Short mmCIF file of C-alpha atoms and ligand atoms in Angstrom, two decimals:
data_model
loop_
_atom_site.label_atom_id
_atom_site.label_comp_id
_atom_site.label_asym_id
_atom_site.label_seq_id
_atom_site.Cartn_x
_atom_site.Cartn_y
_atom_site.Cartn_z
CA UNK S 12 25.74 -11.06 -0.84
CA UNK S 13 22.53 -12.01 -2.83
CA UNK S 14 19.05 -10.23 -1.82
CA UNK S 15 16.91 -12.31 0.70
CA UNK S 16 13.58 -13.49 -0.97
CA UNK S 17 11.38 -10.38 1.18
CA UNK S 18 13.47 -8.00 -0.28
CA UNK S 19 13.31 -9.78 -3.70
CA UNK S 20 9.05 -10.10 -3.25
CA UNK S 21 8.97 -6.34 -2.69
CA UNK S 22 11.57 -5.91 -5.83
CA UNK S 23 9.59 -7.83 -7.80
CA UNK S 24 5.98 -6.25 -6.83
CA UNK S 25 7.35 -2.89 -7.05
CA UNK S 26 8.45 -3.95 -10.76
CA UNK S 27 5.26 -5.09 -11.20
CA UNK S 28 3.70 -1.26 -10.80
CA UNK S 29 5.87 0.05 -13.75
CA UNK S 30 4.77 -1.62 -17.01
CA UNK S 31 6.99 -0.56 -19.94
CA UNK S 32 9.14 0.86 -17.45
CA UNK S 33 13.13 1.78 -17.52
CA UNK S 34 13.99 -0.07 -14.94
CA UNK S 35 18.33 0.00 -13.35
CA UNK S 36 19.82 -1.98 -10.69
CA UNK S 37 23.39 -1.13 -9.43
CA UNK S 38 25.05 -4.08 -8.03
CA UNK S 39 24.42 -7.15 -10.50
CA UNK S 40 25.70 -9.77 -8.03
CA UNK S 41 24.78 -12.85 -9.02
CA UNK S 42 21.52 -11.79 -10.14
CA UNK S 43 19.07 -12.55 -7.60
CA UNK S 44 17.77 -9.30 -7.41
CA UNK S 45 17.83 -8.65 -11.16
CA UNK S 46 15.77 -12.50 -11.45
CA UNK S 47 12.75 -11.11 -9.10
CA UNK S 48 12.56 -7.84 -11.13
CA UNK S 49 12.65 -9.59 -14.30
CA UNK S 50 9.63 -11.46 -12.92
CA UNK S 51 7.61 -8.47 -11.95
CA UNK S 52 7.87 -6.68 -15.23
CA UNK S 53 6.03 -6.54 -18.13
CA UNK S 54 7.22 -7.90 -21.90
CA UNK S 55 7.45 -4.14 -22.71
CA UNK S 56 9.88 -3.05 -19.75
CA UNK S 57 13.89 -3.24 -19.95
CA UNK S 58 15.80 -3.28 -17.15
CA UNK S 59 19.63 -2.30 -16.98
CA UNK S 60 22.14 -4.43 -14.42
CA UNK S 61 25.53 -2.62 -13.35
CA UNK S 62 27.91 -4.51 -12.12
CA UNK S 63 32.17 -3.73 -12.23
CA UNK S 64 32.53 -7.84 -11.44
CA UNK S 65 32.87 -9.93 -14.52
CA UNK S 66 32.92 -13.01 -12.10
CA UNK S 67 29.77 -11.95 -10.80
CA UNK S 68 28.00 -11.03 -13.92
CA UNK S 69 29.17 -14.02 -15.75
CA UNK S 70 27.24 -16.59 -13.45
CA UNK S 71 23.96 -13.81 -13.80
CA UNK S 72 23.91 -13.92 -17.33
CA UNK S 73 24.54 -17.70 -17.85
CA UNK S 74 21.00 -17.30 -15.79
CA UNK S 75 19.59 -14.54 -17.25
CA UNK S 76 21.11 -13.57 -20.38
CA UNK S 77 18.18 -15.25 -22.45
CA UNK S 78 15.42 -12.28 -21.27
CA UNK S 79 15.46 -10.54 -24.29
CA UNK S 80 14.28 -7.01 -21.34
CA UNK S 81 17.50 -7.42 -19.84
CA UNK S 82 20.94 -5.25 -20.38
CA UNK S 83 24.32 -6.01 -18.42
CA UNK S 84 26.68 -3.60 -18.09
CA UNK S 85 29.96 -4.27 -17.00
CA UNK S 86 32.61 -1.73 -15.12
CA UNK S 87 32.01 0.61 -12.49
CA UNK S 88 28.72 2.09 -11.22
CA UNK S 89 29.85 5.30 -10.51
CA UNK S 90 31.08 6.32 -13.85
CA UNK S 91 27.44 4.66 -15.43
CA UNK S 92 25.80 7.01 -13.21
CA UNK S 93 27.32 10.05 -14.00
CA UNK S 94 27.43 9.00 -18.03
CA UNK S 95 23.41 8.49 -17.83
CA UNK S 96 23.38 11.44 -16.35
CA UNK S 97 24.99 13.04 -19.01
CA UNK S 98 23.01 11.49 -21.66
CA UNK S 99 19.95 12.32 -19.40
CA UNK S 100 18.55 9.11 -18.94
CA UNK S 101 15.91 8.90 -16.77
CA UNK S 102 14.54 5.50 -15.09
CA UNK S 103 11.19 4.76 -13.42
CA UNK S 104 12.71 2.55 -10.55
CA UNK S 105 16.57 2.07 -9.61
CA UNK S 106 17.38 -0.32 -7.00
CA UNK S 107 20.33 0.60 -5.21
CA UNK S 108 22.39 -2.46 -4.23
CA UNK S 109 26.42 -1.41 -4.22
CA UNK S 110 28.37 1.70 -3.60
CA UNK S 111 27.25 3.67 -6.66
CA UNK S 112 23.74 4.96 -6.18
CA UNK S 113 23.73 4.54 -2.57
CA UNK S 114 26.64 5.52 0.05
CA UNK S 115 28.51 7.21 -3.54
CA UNK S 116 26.80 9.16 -6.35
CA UNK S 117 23.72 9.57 -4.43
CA UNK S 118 22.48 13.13 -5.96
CA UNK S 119 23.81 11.75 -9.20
CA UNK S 120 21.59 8.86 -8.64
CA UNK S 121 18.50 10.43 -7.54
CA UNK S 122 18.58 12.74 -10.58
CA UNK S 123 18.29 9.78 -12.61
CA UNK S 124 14.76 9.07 -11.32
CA UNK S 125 11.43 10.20 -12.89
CA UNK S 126 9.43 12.09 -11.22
CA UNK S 127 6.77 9.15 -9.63
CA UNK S 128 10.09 6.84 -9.78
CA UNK S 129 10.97 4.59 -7.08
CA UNK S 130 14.35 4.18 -5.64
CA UNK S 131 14.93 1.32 -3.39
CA UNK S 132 17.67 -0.12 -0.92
CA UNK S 133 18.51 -2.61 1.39
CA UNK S 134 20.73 -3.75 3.87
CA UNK S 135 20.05 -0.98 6.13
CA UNK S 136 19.54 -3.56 9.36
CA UNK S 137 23.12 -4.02 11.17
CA UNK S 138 24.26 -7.47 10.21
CA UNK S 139 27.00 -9.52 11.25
CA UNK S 140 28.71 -9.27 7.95
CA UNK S 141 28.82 -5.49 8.04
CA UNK S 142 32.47 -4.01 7.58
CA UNK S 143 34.36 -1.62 10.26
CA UNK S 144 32.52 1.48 10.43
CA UNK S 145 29.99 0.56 8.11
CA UNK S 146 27.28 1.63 10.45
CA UNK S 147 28.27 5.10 10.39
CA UNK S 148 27.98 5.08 6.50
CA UNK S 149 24.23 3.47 6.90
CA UNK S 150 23.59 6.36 9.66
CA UNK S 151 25.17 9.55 7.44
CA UNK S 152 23.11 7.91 4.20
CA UNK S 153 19.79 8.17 6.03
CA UNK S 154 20.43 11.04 7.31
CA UNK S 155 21.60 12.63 3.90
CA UNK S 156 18.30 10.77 2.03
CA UNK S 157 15.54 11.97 4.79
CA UNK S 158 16.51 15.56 4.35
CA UNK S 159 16.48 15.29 0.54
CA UNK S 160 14.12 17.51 -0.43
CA UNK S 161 11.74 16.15 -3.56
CA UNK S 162 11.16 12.49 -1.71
CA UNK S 163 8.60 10.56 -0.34
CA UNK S 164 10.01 7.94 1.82
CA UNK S 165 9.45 5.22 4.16
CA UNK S 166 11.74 2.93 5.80
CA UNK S 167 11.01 -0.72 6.81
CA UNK S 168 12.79 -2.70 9.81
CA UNK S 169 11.60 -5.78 8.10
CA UNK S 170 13.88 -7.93 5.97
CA UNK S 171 17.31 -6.85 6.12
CA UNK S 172 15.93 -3.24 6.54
CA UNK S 173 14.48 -1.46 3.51
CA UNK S 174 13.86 2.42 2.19
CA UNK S 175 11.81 2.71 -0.62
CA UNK S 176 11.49 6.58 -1.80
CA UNK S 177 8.78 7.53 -4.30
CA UNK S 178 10.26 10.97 -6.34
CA UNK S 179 7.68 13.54 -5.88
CA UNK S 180 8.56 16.38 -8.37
C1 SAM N 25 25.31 -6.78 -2.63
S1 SAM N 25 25.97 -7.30 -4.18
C2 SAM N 25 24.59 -7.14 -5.26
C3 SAM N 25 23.54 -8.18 -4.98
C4 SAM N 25 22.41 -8.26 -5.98
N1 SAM N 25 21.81 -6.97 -6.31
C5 SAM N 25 21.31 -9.18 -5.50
O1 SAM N 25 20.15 -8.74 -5.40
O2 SAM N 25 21.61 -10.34 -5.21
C6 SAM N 25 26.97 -5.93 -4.62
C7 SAM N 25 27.66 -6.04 -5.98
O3 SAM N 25 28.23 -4.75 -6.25
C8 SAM N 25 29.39 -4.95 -7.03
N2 SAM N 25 30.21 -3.72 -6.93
C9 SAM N 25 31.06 -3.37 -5.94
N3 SAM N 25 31.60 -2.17 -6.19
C10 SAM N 25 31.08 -1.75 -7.37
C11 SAM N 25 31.24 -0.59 -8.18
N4 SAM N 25 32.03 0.43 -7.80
N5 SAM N 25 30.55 -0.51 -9.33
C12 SAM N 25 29.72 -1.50 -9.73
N6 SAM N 25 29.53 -2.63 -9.01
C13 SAM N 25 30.19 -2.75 -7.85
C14 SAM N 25 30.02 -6.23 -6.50
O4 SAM N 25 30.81 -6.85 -7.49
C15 SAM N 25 28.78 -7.05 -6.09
O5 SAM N 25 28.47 -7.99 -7.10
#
């Protein structure tokens, strides 16, 4: 399910606030997100696009492939997480848009963000689409991000229902 253009504005104005910045999206899709935060950053930033579909990532990169800022990498999200963490990669805005980084890995995640960072997510609005019990998994990740200690965060009912979280130490 590709990002609706609010939630790709707000991706690509936050983008816009991190010049040179290390910039990692989980959940390539078919790139609409990773389009909109190409176009807010700056010639010096890079941005990273995880994605364990090579369906999906083959139609973003026969898109996108040509920006010269832009890495694909393809398997699962969860194991890039925890190998960044490893390495201790840091990024200055992840946008959260699968399993990895969001209702998995989310500590793992969250460690991966610079202090000032910005970690963002969507699809927090019921929707018709939504899964069995998926509304349970929405209700125990806000719950688990809003008593994270270390964030600044607000959520917005607008859209499809965003959190953006600024990392405060
Ligand atoms: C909601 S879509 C991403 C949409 C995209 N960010 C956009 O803005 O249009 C979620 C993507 O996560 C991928 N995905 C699902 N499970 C995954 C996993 N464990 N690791 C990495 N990617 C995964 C799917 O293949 C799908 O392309």
């Amino acid at each position: 399910m590709a990002s609706d253009p609010e939630t790709g504005a707000l991706l690509r104005t936050l983008a816009a606030s991190k010049p040179g910045g290390r910039l990692l999206e989980m959940g390539t899709g078919t790139g609409m997100g990773t389009a909109w935060l190409l176009d807010g950053m700056d010639a010096e930033a890079t941005l990273v696009t995880v994605d364990s579909s090579e369906t999906n990532t083959s139609i973003a990169r026969r898109f996108l492939g040509g920006d010269q800022r832009l890495a694909f990498h393809l398997g699962d999200g969860g194991e890039f997480l925890e190998a960044k963490r490893a390495e201790g990669a840091v990024y200055d805005l992840i946008f959260a848009d699968t399993w990895p980084g969001k209702f998995e890995c989310l500590e793992t995640t969250l460690d991966l963000l610079r202090p000032g960072g910005l970690y963002v997510v969507d699809d927090l609005l019921p929707q018709p689409s939504w899964p069995p019990n998926h509304a349970e998994k929405v209700a125990a990740f806000l719950a688990a991000i809003e008593a994270r200690p270390g964030l600044r965060l607000t959520r917005l009912d607008w859209s499809v229902g965003l959190l953006v979280a600024a990392r405060s130490v």
